[in-house]
Coordinates of C-alpha atoms (C1' of nucleotides) in Angstrom, one line a residue:
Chain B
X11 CA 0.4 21.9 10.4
X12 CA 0.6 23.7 13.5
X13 CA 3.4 26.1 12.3
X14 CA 1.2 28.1 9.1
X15 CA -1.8 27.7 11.8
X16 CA -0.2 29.8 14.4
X17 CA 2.4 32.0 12.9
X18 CA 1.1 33.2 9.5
X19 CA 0.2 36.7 11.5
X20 CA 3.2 37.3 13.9
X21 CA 5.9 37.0 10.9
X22 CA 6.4 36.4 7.0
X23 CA 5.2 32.9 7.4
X24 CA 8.8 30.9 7.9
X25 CA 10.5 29.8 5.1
X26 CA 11.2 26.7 6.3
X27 CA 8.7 24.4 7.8
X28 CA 10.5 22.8 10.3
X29 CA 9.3 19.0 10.3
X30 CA 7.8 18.4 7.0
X31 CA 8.8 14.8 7.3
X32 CA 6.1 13.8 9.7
X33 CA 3.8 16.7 8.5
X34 CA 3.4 15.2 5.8
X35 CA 3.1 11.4 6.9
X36 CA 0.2 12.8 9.1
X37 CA -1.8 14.7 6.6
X38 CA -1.4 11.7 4.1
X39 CA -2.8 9.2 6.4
X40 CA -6.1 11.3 6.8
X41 CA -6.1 12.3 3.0
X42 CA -6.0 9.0 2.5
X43 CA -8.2 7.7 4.4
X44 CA -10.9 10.3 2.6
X45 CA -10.2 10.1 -0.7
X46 CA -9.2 6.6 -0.7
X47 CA -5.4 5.5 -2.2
X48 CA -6.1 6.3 -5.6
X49 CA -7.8 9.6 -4.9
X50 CA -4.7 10.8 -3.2
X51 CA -2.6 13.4 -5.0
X52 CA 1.0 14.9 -3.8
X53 CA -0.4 17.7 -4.6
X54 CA -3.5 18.1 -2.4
X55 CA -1.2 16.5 0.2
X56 CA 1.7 19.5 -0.6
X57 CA -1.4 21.9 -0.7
X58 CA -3.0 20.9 2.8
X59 CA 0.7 21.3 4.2
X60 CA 0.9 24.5 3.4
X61 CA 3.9 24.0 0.9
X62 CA 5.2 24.2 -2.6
X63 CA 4.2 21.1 -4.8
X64 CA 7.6 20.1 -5.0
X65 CA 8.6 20.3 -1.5
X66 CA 7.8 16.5 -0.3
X67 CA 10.6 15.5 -3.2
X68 CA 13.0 16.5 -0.5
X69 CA 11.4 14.3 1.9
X70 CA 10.4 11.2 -0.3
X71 CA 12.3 9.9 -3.5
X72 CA 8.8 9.3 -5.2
X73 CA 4.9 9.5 -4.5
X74 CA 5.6 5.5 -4.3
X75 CA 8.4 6.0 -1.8
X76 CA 5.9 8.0 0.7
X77 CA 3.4 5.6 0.2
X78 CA 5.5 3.0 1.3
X79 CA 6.6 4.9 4.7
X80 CA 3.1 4.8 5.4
X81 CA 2.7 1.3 4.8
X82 CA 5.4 0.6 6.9
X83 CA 3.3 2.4 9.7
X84 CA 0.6 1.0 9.5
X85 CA 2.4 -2.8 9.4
X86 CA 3.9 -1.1 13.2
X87 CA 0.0 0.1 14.0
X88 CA -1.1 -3.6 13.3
X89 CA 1.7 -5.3 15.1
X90 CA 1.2 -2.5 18.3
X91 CA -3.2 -3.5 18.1
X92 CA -1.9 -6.9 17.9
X93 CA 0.4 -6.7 21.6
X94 CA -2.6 -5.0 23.1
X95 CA -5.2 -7.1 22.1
X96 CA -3.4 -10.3 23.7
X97 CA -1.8 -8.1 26.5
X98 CA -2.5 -9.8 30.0
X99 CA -4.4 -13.6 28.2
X100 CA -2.9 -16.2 29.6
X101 CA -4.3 -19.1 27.9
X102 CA -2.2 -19.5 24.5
X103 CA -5.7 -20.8 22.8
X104 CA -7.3 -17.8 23.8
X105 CA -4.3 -15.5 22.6
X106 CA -4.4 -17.3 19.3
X107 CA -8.2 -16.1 19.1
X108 CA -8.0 -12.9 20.4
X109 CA -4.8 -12.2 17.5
X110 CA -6.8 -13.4 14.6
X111 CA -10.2 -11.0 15.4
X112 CA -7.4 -8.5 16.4
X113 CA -6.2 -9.0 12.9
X114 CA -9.7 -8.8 11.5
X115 CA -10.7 -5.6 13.3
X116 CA -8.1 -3.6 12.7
X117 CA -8.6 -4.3 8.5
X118 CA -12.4 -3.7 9.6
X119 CA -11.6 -0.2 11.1
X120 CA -8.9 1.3 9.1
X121 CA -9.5 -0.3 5.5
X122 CA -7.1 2.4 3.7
X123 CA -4.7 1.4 6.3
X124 CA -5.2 -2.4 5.8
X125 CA -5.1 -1.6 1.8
X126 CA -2.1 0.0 1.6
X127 CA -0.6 -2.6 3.6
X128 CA -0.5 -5.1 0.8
X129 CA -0.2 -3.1 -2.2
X130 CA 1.8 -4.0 -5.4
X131 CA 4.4 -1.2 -5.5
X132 CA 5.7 -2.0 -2.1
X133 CA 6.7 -5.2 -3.8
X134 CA 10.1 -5.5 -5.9
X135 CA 9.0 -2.6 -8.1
X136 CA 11.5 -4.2 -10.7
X137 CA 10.5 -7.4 -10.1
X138 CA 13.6 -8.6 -8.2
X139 CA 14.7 -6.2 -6.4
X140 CA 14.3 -6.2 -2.3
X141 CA 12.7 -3.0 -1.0
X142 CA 14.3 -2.1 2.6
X143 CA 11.2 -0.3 3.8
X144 CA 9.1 -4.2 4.0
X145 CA 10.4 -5.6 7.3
X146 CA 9.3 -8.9 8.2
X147 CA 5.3 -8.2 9.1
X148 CA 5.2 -8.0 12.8
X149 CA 1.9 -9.8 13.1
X150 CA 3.0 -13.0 11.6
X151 CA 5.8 -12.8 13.9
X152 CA 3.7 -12.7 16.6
X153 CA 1.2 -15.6 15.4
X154 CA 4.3 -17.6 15.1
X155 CA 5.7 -16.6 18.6
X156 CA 1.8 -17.9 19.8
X157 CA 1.9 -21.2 17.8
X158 CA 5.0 -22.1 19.5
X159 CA 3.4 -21.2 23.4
X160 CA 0.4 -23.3 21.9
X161 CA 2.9 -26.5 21.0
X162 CA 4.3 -25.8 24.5
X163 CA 1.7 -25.5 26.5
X164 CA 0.5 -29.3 24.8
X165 CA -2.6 -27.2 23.2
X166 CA -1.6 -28.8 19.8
X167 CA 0.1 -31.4 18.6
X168 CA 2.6 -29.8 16.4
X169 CA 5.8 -32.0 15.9
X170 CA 7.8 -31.1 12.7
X171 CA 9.5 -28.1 11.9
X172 CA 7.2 -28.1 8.7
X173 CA 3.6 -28.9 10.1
X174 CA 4.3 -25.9 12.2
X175 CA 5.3 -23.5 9.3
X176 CA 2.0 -24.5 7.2
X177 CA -0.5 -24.0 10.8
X178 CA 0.6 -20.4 10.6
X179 CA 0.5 -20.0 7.5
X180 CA -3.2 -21.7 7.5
X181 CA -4.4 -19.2 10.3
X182 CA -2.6 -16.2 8.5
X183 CA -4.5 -17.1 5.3
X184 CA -7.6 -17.4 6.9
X185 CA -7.5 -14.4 9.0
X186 CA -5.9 -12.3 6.2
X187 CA -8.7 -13.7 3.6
X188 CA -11.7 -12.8 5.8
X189 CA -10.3 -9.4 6.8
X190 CA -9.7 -8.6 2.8
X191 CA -13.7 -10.1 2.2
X192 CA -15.0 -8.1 4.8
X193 CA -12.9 -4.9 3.8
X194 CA -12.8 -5.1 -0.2
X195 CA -15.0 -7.9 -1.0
X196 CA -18.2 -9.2 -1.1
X197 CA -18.7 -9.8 2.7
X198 CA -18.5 -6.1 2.7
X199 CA -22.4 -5.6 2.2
X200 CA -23.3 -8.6 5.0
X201 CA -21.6 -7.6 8.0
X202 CA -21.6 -3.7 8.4
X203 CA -20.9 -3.4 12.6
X204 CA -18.1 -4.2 14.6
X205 CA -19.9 -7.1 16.4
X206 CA -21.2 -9.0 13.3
X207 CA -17.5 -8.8 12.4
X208 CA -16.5 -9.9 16.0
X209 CA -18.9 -12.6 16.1
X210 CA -18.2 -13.7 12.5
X211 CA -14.2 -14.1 12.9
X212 CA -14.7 -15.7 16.4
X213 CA -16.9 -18.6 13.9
X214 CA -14.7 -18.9 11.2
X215 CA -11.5 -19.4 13.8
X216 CA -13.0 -20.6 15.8
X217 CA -13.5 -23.7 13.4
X218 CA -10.2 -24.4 12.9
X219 CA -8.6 -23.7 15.8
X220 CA -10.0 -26.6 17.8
X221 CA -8.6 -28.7 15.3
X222 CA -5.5 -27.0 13.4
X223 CA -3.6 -30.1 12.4
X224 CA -2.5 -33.5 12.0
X225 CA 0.2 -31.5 9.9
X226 CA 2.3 -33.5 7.5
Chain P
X24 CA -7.4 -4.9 -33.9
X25 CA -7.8 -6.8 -36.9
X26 CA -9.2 -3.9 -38.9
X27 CA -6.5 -1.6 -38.5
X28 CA -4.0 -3.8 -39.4
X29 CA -5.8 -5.7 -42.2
X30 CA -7.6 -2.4 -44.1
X31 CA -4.9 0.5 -43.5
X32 CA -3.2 0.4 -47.1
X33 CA -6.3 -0.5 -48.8
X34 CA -8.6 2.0 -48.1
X35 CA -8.8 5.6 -45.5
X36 CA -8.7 3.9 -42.5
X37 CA -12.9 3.1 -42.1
X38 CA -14.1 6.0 -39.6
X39 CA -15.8 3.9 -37.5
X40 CA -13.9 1.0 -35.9
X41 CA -16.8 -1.5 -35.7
X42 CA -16.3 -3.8 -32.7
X43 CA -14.7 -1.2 -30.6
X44 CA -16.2 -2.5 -26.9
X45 CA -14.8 -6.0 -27.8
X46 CA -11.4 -4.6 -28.8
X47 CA -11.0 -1.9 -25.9
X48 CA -11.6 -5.1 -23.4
X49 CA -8.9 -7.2 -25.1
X50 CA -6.4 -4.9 -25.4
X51 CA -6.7 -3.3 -22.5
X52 CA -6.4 -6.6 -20.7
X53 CA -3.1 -7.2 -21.9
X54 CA -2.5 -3.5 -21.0
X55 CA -2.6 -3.9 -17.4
X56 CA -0.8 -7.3 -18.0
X57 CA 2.0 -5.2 -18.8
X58 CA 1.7 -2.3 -16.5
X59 CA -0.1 -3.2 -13.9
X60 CA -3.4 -1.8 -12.5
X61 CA -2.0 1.7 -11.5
X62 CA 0.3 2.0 -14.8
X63 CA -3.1 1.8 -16.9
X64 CA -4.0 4.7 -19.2
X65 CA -7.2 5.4 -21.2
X66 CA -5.1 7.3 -23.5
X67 CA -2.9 4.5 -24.0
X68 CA -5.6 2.0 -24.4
X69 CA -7.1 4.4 -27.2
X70 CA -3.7 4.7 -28.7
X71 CA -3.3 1.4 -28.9
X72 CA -6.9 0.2 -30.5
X73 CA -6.1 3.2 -33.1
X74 CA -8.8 5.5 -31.8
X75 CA -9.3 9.5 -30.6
X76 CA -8.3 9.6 -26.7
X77 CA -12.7 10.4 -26.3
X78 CA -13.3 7.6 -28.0
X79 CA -14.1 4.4 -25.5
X80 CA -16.3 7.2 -24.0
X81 CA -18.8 6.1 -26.4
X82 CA -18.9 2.2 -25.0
X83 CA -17.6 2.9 -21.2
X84 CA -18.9 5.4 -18.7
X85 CA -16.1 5.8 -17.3
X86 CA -12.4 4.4 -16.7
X87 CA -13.7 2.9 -13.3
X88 CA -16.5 1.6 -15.7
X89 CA -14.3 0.0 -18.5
X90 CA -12.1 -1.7 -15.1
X91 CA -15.8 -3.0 -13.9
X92 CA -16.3 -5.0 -17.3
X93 CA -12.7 -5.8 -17.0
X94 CA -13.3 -7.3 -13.7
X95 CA -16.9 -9.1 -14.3
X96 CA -15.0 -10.9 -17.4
X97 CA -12.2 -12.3 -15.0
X98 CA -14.7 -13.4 -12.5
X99 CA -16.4 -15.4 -15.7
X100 CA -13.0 -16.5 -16.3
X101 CA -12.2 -17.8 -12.4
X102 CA -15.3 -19.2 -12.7
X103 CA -14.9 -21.3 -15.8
X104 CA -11.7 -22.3 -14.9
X105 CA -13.0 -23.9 -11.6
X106 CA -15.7 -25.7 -13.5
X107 CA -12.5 -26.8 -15.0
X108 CA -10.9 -28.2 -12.5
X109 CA -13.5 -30.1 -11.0
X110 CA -14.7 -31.6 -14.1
X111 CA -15.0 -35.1 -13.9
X112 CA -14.1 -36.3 -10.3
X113 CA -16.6 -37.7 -8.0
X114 CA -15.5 -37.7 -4.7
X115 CA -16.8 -34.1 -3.3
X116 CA -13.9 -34.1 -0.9
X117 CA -11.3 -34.2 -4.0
X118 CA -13.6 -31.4 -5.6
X119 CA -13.4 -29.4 -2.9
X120 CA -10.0 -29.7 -2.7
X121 CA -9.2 -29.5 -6.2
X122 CA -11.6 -26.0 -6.1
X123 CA -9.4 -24.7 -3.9
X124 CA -6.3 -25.4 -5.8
X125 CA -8.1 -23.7 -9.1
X126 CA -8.6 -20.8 -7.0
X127 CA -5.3 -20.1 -5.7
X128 CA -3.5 -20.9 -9.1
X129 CA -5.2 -18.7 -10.9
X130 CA -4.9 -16.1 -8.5
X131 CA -1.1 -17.1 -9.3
X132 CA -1.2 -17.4 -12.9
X133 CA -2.8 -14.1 -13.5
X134 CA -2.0 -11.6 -11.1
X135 CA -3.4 -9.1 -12.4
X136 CA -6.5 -10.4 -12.7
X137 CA -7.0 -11.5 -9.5
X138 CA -5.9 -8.1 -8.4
X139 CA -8.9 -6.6 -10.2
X140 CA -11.5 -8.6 -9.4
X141 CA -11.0 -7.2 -5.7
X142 CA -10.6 -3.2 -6.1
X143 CA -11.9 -0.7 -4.0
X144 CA -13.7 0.9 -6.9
X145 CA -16.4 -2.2 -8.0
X146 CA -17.7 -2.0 -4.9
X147 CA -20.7 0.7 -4.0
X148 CA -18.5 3.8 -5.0
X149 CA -20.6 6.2 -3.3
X150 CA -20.9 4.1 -0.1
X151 CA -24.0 2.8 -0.8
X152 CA -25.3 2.0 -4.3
X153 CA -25.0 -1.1 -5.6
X154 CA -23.1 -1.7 -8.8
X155 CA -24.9 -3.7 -11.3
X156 CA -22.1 -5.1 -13.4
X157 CA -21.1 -7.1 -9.5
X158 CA -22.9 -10.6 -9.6
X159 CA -22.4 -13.1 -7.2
X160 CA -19.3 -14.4 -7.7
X161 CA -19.6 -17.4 -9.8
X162 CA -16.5 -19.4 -7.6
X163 CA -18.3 -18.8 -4.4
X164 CA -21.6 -20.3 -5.6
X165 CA -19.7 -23.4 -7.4
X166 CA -17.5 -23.6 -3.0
X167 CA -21.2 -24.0 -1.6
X168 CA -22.4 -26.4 -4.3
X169 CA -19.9 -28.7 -3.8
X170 CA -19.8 -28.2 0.1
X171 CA -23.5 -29.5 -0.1
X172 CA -22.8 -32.3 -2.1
X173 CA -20.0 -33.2 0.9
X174 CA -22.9 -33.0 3.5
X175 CA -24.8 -35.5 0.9
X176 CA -22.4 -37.7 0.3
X177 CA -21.7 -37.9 4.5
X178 CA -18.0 -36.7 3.9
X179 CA -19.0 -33.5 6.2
X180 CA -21.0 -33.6 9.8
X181 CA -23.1 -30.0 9.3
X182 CA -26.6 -30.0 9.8
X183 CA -28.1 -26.4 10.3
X184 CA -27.8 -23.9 7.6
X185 CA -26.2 -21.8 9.5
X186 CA -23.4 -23.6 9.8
X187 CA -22.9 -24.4 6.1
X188 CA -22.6 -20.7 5.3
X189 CA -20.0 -20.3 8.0
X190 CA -17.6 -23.1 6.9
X191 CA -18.0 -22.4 3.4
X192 CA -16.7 -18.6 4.5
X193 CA -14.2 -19.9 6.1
X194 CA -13.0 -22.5 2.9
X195 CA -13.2 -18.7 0.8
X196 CA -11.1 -16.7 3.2
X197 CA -8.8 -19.4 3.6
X198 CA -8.1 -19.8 -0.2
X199 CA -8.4 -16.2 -0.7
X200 CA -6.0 -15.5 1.9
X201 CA -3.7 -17.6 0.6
X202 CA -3.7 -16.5 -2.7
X203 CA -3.2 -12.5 -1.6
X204 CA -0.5 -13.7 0.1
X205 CA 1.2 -15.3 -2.5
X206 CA 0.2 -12.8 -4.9
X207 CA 0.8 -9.4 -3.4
X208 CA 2.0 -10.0 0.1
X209 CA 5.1 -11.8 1.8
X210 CA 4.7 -15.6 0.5
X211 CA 5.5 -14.0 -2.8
X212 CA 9.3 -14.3 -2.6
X213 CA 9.2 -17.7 -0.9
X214 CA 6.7 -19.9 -3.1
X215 CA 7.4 -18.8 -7.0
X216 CA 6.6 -21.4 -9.0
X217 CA 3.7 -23.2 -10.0
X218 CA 4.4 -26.7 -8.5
X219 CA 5.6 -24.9 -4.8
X220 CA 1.9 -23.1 -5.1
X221 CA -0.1 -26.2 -6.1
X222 CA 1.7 -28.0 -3.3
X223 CA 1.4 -25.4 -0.3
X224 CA -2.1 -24.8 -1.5
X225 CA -2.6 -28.8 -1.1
X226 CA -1.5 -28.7 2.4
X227 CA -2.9 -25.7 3.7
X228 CA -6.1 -26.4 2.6
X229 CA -6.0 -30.2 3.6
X230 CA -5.3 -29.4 6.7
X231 CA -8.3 -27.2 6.9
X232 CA -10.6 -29.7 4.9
X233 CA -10.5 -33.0 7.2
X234 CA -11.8 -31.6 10.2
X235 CA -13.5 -28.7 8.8
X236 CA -16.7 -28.8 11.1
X237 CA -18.0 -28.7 14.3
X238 CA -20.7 -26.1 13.9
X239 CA -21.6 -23.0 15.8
Chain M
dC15 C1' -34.1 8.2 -49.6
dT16 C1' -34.2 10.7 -45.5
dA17 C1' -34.1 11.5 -40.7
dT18 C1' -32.4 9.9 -36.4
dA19 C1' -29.3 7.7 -33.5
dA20 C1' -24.8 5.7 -32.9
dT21 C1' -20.0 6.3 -33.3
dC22 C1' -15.7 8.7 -33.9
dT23 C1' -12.5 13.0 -34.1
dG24 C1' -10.3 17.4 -32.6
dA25 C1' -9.5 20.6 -29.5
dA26 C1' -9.7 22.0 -25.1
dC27 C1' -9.5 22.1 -19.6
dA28 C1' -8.1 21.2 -15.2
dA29 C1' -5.2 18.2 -12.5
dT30 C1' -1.3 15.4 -11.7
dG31 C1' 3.8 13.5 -11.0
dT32 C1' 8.2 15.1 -11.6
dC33 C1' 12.3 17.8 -12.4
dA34 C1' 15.8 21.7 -12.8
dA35 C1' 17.4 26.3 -11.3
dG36 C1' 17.5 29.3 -8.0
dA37 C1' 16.2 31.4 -3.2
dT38 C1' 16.4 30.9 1.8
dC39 C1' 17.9 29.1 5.9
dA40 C1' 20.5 26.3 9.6
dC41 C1' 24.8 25.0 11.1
dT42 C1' 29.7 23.6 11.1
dG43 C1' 34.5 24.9 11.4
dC44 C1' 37.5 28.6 11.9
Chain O
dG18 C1' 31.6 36.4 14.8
dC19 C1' 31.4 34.8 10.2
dA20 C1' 32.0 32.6 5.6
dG21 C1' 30.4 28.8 3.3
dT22 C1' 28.4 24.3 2.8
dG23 C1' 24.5 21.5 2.6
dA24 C1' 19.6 21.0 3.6
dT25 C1' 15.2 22.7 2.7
dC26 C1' 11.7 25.2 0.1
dT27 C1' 9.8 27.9 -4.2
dT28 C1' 9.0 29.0 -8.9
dG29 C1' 8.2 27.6 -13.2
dA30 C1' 8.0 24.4 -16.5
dC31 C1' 6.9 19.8 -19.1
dA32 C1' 4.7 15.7 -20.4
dT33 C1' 0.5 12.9 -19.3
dT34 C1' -3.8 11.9 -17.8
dG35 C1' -9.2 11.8 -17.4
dT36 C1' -13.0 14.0 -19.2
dT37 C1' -16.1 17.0 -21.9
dC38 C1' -18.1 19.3 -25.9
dA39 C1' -19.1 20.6 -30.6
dG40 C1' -19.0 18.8 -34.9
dA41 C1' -17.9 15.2 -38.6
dT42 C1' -19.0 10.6 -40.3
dT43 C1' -21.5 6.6 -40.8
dA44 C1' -25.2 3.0 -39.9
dT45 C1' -29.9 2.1 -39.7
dA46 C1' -34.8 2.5 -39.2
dG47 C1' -39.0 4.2 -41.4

DNA sequence: CTATAATCTGAACAATGTCAAGATCACTGC
DNA sequence: GCAGTGATCTTGACATTGTTCAGATTATAG
């Protein structure tokens, strides 16, 4: 990006590029996030790199492949808005709270991001196959990780092994439903600002937070 | 479909098709059955209802167009089956419960489907018109219903409207959630067949439904 | 029966994903 | 210092796709 920028005068425009990798990872996020995912061409992306169309092959094994790096960014950009948004809270309630609109806000803010995120071809392209890129998501670590202060801290009464499993699964549903509402579906048109979206996913947690259990 | 295959020795293949819209929908269902969303091709579809590549231009604006009807018929489809599901039980609790179960199995049953029904391209596709062929989505209507006849029957404390709206949001994202979850994102590998689904649906939900209350 | 509208074809256009063969460059081992 | 090996990039090509337009064919209304 910066290279063609600041050297296509001094010399014959390098041969080269230099670090197309993250070039390219760059000016994908933002094509993307114009054009949407399925407006998004290797091509354009090659084009506004200031390379040959056939250049990001070395980089990525498939359009699929560089779609999934990205992915796999965002799932880090999630987890790292995540950390920050609980960063200092004390009160493992609160943190619980503060994760879900977290969650909700970041799918709010960056819907190509939050799109991409869950996306068939990052899954088992063959159908069985494991694909190394799709770590563990790092948010539902971190719900976990606040479930657990929660049972310590006597917030809820969470005995078994099990009951504790299906709680964050339950919050990651509901969090992960309303973001995906808001972003894609038919919440979309009803709550346009960042507070109405605050206010809403505070409600709808809120709910079931004061009263997430009597598990199995 | 049938006309192809019934007429093509007896006479030159009838120049026009004849029930064309009906046939492009069917087949192209099973199309993206096959090769998902992304892997679907007009030209394919047209190859496939023995018909010019220009021809579904003559019943469909537009690929995004032909997806839309594709769409509004699996939301019929979600909706019927919900009717289903409920038919015939009294207790609104157990409908409500048994809504939810619909909801997330035939999110599981037909993937594809599901996927359609929330894609980036039904909704307002130059930010701000509204598309026609989008109706209120027949399963959220049927949620509310039945989450009035809870407050009726005394199953469910919720007095103001306001709060009504908010915990039937919350039921939706939650089953929502869970069935993107199972479908496209992480659950996938670890809940695969129909009994696990109906099961952890059960229990995610239930835990969700007993004390699903305390308004704003 | 005729005119008008609906439906379908054929050919074309620009764009895309992807690949193979070759050009250019960085860098290691001598 | 230098040959050569591997990484990186280009050029050119191929098959496919979405879409349009002019014309052929048929249904249907008047």
């Amino acid at each position: 990006m910066s290279r063609s920028l600041l050297e296509n005068t001094s010399k014959h425009e390098p041969y080269h590029h230099g670090n197309l990798h993250a070039t390219l990872l760059e000016a994908a996020r933002t094509l993307v996030e114009e054009h949407g995912i399925d407006g998004f061409s290797l091509r354009e992306l090659a084009r506004r790199a200031g390379v040959s169309p056939a250049a990001p092959y070395h980089h990525f094994k498939d359009k699929a492949a560089l779609i999934r790096a990205l992915a796999g960014e965002s799932q880090i950009r999630l987890g790292i808005a995540s950390q920050h948004a609980i960063k200092g809270i004390q009160d493992p309630m609160q943190r619980l709270s503060k994760l879900g609109v977290a969650y909700v806000l970041f799918a709010f803010e960056h819907p190509s991001e939050f799109r991409i995120m869950f996306r068939q071809e990052l899954r088992s392209p063959l159908g069985e196959l494991e694909q190394p890129d799709i770590k563990p998501d790092p948010a539902f670590v971190l719900l976990k990780q606040i479930l657990i202060e929660c049972r310590q801290a006597g917030c809820i009464p969470i005995t078994s092994e099990r009951a504790l499993e299906l709680a964050s699964i339950n919050m990651w549903a509901l969090v992960h439903g309303l973001a995906t509402l808001i972003v894609d579906g038919p919440l979309s048109h009803t709550f346009r600002t960042k507070e109405q979206v605050i206010e809403l996913t505070r409600q709808v947690t809120g709910g079931s937070l004061q009263q997430q259990l009597g598990g199995t």
